[in-house]
XYZ file of C-alpha atoms in Angstrom:
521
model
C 46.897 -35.018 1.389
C 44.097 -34.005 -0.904
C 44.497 -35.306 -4.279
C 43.154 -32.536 -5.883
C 47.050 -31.400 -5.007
C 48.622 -34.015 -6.726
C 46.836 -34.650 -10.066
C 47.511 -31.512 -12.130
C 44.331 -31.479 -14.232
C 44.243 -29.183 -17.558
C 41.012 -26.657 -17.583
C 38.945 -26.531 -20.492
C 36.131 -24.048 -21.897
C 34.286 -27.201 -22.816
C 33.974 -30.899 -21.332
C 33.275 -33.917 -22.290
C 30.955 -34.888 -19.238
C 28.885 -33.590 -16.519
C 28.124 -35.135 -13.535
C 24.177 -35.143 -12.174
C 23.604 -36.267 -8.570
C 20.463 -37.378 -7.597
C 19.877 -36.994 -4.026
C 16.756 -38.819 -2.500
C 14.621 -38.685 0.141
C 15.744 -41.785 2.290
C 12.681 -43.975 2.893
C 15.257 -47.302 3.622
C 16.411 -44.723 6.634
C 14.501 -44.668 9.499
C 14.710 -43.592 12.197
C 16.800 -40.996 10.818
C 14.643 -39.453 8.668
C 12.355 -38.755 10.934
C 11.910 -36.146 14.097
C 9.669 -33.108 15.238
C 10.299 -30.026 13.716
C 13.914 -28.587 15.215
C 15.100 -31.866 15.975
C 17.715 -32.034 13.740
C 16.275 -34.409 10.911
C 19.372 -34.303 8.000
C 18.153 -34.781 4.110
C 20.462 -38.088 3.208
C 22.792 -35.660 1.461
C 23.798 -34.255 4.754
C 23.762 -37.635 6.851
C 27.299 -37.740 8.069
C 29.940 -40.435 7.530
C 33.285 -39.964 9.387
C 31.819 -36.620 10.504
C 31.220 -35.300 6.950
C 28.441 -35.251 4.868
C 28.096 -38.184 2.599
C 27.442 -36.156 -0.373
C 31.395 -35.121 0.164
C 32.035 -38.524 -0.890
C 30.646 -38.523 -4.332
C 31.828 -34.459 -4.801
C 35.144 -35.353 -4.184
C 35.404 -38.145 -6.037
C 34.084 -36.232 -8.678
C 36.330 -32.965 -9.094
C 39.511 -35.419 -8.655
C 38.409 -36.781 -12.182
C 38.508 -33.167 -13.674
C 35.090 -32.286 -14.151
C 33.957 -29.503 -13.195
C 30.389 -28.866 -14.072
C 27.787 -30.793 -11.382
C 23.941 -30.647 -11.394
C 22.479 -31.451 -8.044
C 18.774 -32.205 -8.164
C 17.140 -32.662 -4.528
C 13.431 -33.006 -2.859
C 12.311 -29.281 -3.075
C 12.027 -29.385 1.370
C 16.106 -30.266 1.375
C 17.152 -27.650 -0.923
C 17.690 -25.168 1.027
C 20.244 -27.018 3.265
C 22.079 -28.498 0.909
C 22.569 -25.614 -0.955
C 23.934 -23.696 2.200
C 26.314 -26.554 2.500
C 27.681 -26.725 -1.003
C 28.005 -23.194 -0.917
C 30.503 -23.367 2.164
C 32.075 -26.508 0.280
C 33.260 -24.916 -2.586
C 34.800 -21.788 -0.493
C 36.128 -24.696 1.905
C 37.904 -27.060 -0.371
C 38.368 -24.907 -3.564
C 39.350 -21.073 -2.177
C 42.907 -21.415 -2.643
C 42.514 -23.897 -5.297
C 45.070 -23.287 -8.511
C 42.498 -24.485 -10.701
C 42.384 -22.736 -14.004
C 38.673 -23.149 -13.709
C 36.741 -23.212 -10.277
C 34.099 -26.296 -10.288
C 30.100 -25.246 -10.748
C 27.478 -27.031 -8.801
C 23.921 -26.271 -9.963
C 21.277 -27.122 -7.858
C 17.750 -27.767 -8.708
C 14.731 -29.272 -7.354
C 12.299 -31.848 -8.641
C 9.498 -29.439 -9.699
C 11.930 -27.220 -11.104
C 12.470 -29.078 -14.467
C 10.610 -28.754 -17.463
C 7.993 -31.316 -17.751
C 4.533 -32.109 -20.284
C 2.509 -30.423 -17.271
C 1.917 -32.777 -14.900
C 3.620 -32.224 -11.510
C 6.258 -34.233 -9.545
C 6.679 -34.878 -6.199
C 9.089 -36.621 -3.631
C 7.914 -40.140 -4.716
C 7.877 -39.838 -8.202
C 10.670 -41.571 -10.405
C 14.359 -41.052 -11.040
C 13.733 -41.233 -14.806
C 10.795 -39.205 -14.380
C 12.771 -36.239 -12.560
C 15.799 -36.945 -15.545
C 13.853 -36.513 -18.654
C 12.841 -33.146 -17.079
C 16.155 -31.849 -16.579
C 17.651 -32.875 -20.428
C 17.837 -29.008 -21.225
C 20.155 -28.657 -18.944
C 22.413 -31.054 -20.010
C 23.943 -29.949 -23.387
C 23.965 -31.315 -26.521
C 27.623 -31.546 -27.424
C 28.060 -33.013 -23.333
C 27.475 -36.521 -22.264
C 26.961 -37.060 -18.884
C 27.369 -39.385 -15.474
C 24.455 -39.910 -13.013
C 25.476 -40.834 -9.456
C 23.706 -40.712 -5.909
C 24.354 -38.629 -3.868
C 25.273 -41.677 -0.465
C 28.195 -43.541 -2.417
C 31.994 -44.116 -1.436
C 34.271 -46.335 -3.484
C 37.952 -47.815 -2.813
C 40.569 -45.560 -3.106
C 42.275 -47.229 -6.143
C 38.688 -47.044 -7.965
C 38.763 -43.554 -9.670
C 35.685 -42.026 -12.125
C 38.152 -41.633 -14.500
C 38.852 -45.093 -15.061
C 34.739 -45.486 -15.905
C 35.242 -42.011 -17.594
C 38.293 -43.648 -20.280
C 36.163 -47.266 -20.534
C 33.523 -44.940 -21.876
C 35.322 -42.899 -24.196
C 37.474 -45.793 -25.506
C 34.371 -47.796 -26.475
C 32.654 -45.365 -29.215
C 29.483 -46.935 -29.567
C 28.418 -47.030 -25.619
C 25.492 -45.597 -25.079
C 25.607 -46.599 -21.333
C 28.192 -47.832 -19.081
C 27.355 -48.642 -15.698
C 29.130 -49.876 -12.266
C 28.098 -52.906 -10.674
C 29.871 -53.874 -7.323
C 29.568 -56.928 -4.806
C 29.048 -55.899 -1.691
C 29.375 -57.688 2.297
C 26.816 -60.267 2.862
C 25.420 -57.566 5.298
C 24.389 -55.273 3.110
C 23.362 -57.776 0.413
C 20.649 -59.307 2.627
C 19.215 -56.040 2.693
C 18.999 -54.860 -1.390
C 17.138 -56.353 -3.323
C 18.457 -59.469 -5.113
C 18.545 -59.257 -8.835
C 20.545 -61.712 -12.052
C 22.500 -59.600 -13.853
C 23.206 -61.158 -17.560
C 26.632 -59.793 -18.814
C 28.739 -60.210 -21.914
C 32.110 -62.357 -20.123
C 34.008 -60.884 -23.321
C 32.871 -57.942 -24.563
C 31.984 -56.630 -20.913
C 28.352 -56.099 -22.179
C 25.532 -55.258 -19.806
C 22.389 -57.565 -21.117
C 19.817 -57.790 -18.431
C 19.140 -57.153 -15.380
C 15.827 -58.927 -13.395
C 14.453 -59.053 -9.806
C 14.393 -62.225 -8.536
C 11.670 -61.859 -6.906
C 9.809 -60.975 -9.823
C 10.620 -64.659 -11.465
C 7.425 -66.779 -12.100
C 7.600 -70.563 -10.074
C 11.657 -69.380 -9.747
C 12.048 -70.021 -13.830
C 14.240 -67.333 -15.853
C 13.085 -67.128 -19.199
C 16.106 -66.076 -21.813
C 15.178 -65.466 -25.824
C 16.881 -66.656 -28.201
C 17.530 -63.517 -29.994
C 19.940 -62.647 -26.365
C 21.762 -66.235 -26.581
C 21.585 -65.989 -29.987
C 23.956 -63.033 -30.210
C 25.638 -63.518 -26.820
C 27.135 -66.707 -26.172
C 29.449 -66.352 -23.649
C 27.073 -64.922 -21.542
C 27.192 -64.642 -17.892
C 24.740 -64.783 -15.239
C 25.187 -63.344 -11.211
C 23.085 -62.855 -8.336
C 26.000 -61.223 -6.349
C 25.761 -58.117 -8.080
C 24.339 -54.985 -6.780
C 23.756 -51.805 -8.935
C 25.959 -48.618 -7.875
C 23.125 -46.262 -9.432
C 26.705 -45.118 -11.508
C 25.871 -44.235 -15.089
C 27.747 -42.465 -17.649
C 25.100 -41.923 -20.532
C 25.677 -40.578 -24.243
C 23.412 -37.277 -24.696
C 21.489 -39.074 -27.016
C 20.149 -41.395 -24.121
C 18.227 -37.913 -23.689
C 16.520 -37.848 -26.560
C 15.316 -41.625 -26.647
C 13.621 -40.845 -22.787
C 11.958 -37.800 -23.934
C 9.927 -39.888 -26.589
C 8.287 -41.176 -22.929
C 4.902 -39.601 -21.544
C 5.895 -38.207 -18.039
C 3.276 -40.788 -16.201
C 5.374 -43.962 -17.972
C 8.576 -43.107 -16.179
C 9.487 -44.465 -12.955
C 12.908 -45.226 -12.306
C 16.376 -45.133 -13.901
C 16.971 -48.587 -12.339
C 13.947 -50.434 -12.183
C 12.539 -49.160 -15.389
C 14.422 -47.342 -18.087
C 18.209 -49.841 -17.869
C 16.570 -52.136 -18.494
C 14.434 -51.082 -21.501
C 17.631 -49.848 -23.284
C 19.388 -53.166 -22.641
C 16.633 -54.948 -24.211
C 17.118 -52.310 -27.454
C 20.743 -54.016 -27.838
C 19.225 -57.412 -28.877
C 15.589 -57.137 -29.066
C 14.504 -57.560 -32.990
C 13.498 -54.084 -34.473
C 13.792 -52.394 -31.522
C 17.827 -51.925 -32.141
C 16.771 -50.375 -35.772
C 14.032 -48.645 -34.207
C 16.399 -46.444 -31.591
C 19.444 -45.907 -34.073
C 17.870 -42.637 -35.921
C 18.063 -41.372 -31.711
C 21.074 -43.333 -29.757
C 23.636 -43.503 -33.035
C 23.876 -39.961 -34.545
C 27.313 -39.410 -36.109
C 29.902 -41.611 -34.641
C 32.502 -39.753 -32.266
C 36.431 -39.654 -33.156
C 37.862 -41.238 -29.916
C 41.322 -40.279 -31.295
C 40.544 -36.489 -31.592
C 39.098 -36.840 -27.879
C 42.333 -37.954 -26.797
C 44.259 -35.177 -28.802
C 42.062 -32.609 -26.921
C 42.930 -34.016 -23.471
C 46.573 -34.458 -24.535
C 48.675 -31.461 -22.538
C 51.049 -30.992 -25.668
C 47.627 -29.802 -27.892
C 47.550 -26.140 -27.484
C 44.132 -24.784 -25.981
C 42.707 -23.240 -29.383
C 43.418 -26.661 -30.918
C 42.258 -28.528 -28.435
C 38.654 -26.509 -27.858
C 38.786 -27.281 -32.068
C 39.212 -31.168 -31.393
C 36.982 -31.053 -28.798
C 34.134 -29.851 -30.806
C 34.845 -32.433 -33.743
C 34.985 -35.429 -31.265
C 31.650 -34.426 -29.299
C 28.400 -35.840 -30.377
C 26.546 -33.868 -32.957
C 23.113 -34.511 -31.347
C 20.339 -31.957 -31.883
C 18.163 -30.194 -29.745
C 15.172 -31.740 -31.000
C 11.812 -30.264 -29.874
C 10.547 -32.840 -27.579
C 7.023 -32.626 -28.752
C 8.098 -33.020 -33.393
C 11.297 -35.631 -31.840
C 8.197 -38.033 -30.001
C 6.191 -37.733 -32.897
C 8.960 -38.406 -35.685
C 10.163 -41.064 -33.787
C 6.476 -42.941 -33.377
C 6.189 -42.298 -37.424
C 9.378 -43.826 -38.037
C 8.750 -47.250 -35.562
C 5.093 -47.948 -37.225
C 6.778 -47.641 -40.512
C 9.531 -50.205 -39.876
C 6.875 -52.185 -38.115
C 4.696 -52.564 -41.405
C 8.139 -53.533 -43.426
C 9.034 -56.860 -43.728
C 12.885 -56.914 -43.429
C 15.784 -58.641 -40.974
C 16.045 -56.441 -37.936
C 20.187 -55.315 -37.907
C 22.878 -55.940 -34.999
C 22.462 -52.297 -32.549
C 24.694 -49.998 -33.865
C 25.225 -49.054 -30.167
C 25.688 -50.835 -26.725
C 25.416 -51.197 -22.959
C 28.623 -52.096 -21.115
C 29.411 -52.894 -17.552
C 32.388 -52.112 -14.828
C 32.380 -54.577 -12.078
C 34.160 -53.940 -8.754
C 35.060 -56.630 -6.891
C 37.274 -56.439 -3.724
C 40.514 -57.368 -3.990
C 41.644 -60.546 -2.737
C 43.220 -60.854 0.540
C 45.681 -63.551 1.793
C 44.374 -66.647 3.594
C 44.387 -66.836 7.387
C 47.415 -69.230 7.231
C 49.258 -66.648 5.717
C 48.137 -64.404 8.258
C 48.727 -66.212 11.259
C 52.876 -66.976 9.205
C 52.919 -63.262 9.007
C 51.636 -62.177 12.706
C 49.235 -59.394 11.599
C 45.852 -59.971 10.139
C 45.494 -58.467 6.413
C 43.854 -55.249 5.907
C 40.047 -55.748 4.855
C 39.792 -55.138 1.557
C 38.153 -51.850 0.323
C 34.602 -51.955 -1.229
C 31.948 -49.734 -2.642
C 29.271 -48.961 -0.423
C 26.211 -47.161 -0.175
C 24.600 -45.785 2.927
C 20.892 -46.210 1.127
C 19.584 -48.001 4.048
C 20.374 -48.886 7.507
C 23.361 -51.701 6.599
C 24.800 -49.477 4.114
C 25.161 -46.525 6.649
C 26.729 -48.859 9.349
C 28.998 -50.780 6.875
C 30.568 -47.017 6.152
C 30.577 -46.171 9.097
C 32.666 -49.150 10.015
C 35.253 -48.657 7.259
C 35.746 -45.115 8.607
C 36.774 -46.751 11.782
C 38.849 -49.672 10.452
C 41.206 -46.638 8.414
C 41.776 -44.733 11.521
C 45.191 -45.785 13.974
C 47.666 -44.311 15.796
C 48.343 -40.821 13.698
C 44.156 -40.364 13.441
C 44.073 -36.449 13.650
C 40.851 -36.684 15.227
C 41.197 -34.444 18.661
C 41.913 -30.991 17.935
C 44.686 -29.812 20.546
C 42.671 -26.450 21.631
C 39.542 -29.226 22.497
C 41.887 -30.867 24.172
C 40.731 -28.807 27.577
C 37.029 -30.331 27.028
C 38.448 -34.017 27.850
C 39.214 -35.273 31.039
C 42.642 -36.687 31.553
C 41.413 -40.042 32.595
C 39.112 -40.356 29.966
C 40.013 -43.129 27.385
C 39.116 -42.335 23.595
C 40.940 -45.570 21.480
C 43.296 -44.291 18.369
C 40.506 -45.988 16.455
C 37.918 -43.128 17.410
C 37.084 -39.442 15.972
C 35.947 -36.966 17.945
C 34.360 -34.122 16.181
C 35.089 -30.354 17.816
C 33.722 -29.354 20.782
C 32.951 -32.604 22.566
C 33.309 -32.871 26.029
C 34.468 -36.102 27.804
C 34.088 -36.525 31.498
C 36.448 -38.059 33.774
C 36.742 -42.309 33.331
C 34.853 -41.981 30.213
C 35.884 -44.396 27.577
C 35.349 -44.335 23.999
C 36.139 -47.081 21.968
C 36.001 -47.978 17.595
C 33.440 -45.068 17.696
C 32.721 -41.572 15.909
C 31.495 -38.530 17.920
C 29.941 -35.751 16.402
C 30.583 -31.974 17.056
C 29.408 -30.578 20.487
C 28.842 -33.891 21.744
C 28.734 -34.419 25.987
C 29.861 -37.302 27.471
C 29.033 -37.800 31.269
C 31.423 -39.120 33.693
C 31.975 -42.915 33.588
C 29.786 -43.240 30.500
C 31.354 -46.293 28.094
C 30.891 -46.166 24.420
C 31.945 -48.854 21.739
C 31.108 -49.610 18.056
C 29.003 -46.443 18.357
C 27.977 -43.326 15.532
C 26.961 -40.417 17.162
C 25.591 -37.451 15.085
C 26.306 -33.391 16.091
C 24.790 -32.026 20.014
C 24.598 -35.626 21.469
C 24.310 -36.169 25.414
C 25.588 -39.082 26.809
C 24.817 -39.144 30.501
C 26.803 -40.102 33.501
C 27.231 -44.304 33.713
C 25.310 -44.823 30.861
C 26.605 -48.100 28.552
C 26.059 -47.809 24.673
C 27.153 -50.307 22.498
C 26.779 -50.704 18.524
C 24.474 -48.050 18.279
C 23.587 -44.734 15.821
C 22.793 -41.355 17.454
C 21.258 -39.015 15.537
C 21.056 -35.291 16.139
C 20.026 -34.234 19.544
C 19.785 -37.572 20.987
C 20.285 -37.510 24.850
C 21.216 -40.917 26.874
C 19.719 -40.735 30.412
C 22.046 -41.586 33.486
C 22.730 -45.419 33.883
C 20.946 -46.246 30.343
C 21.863 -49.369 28.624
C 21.683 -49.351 25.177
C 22.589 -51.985 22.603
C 22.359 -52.644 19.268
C 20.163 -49.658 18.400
C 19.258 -46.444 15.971
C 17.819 -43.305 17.982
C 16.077 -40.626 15.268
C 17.241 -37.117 16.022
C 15.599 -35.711 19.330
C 14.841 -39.261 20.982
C 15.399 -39.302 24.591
C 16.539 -42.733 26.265
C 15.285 -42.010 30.133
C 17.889 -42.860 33.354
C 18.040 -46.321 34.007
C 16.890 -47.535 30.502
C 17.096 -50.754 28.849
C 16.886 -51.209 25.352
C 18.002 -53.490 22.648
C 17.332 -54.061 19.093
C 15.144 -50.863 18.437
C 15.206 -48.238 16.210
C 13.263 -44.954 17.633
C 11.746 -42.019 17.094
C 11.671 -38.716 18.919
C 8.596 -39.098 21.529
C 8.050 -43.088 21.569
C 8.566 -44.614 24.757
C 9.877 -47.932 25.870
């Protein structure tokens, strides 16, 4: 049931948050980002999970939390298929919707923002790209930033992070932090994450690779003001943030050419503003404008507040930050730091702060109690992000491990296309349009649309993408197929990822490879 159905949101003529999706270019994702021209090569947007595109994931998750304004910002080569697709998602999932108010996706590319004239391109920064876009957010709106290859537990909604904000007036950033499988871990980048244990503060956040002769350095001014505090190297970073506007403001005092990324770069330079000596005073004129009135927030939201009061409470508990000119708000704010710099005086405690949501799984029973019950737990649910190779599989995978018995995944007028001796396991899903020849058997796997599967072909623990050809005998196990992939007669494949349009030739052996449209074994 979608639960869009089932959570009766109120519409409003203005919100309290926009959502802005950043959608990448996929470097961690070969072989499927690459492929000759016609292949089939997918922006990571469009890469599908369960047979649906994994931005679906984030959109959904999004609209279920009531908002309904979304700004998707993509390379400028992917924009026009993802704009053809959310075009045909919003008359999919929202035609016969009841909504007061249908939902608004914007999409822009990188070079369409307003920068200080130099040019972007696929590689430059996530902050970068932001910064550009901040007339586009509005003043009176704070906003979340996402990615666009995210999917979190079913009991984790956005707003949950959306309240934690709201209830905590002077958060200027709150951000999700997750552990993840050892799987995928191995493969991000491992970082120490310093955290408030009770005021669920976000502190720091450093590569470890980055540490000189393995030493962390912490200042005093951090455990001076933080003493409970908490380190972790089991933390990864969602790329979930829900900024104040004002967050705006303070990156536009940046040149263009200083910003790199939202996670590497600019985090961390605002956590360092909550404890940092002058810098907290230094950023308060920007990050603290008038404090909001949580309680006339919640009187806007409440469903017994009429609509012309609650558009009136609405406006006094939004943010009164001003549309500054970028170039007189970078120069008043460099005139007001070299001031405070040449004063002698006691820097003050930040008026503002960084907080953190951590999502752990939940935890299961032992195998004692397992074996005393006679069925194994369910694995618990995680977030996960198909960023690279491991992510994609490990989503994959939890697709799988939800399906069973009543998985709708054959459609009964396809059921012509599949011979009756084929075997397809209640833990597979067959997209529309796949054919299945006779003793073919297809096990924990996920078949894309159009799909041909020869005669005596065996599949297990296997993604296949949209117009893949599996030919007759052939053995594939634990493998990815992207578009257009075709599996030559008696292949044996194991353990692999195929980019859209590779060819595996008859007889074929391969193991442990990830390839490319045109390479050869």
């Amino acid at each position: 049931m979608d639960p869009r159905q089932t959570e009766q949101k109120r519409a409003y003529d203005t919100q309290d948050f926009m959502a802005v999706i950043f959608v990448g270019n996929g470097e961690n994702l070969y072989p499927f980002n690459e492929g000759a021209r016609g292949a089939g090569v997918l922006p990571k947007a469009l890469m599908p999970v369960g047979n649906k595109p994994v931005i679906n994931n984030v959109l959904d998750w999004v609209f279920v939390a009531g908002l309904t304004d979304v700004l998707v910002i993509v390379p400028p080569k992917a924009a026009a298929a993802i704009s053809d697709h959310l075009t045909e998602y919003l008359q999919t999932e929202f035609s016969s919707s009841s909504q007061q108010r249908a939902p608004r996706i914007t999409v822009k590319t990188y070079d369409d923002g307003e920068g200080d004239g130099e040019d972007v391109d696929d590689h430059s920064g996530t902050a970068r790209i932001l910064k550009r876009f901040r007339s586009l957010i509005k003043a009176s709106t704070d906003f979340i930033l996402l990615p666009c290859d995210i999917s979190f537990p079913s009991n984790f909604s956005l707003a949950s992070i959306l309240d934690r904000h709201r209830a905590t007036p002077d958060a200027v950033l709150t951000s999700v932090w997750y552990e993840a499988p050892e799987s995928v871990r191995e493969s991000e980048e491992k970082m120490i994450v310093a955290t408030d244990k009770h005021t669920s503060q976000l502190l720091q956040v450093y590569p470890v690779d980055e540490l000189e002769n393995h030493d962390l350095t912490l200042r005093m001014a951090l455990l001076s003001a933080h003493p409970t505090l908490s380190l972790s190297t089991r933390l990864l970073d969602a790329h979930v943030y829900v900024f104040r506007r004002t967050v705006l403001d303070l990156l536009a005092t940046r040149r263009d050419r200083d910003l790199t990324s939202v996670r590497e770069q600019f985090v961390p330079w605002l956590l360092k503003g909550q404890w940092q000596a002058g810098l907290a005073d230094a950023w308060g004129r920007l990050l603290n404008p008038p404090r909001r009135d949580p309680f006339a927030a919640a009187l806007a939201r409440s469903t017994a507040t009429s609509f012309r009061a609650g558009v009136a409470l609405a406006a006094a508990a939004a943010p009164s930050a001003s549309a500054t000119p970028e170039g007189d708000e970078l120069f008043e704010f460099k005139n007001i730091a070299r001031a405070k710099a040449k004063g002698a005086h006691k820097p003050k405690p930040a008026a503002w702060s960084c907080h953190v949501v951590i999502v752990k799984p939940e935890a299961g029973g032992s195998k004692e109690d397992e074996k005393k019950k006679g069925k194994a737990e369910p694995e618990p649910e995680r977030i996960i992000r198909a960023n690279n190779i491991a992510g994609y599989w490990e989503m994959n995978r939890h697709v799988v491990k939800t399906l069973g018995a009543a998985n709708p995944a054959r459609a009964k007028e396809d059921k012509d296309e599949i011979a009756p001796s084929a075997q397809i396991s209640p833990d597979s899903l067959v997209g529309e349009g796949v054919r299945v020849g006779e003793r073919a058997s297809i096990k924990k796997c996920i078949v894309g649309r159009h799909c041909v599967i020869g005669k005596n072909a065996k599949l297990t623990g296997c993604v296949l993408w949209d117009f893949c050809v599996v030919e007759e005998g052939a053995r594939i196990e634990n493998a990815v197929l992207a578009n257009n992939v075709r599996v030559g007669e008696k292949a044996q494949i194991k353990d692999c990822e195929f980019g859209p349009g590779f060819e595996a030739s008859p007889g074929a052996v391969i193991r442990g490879e990830r390839m490319v449209a045109g390479q050869e074994v």
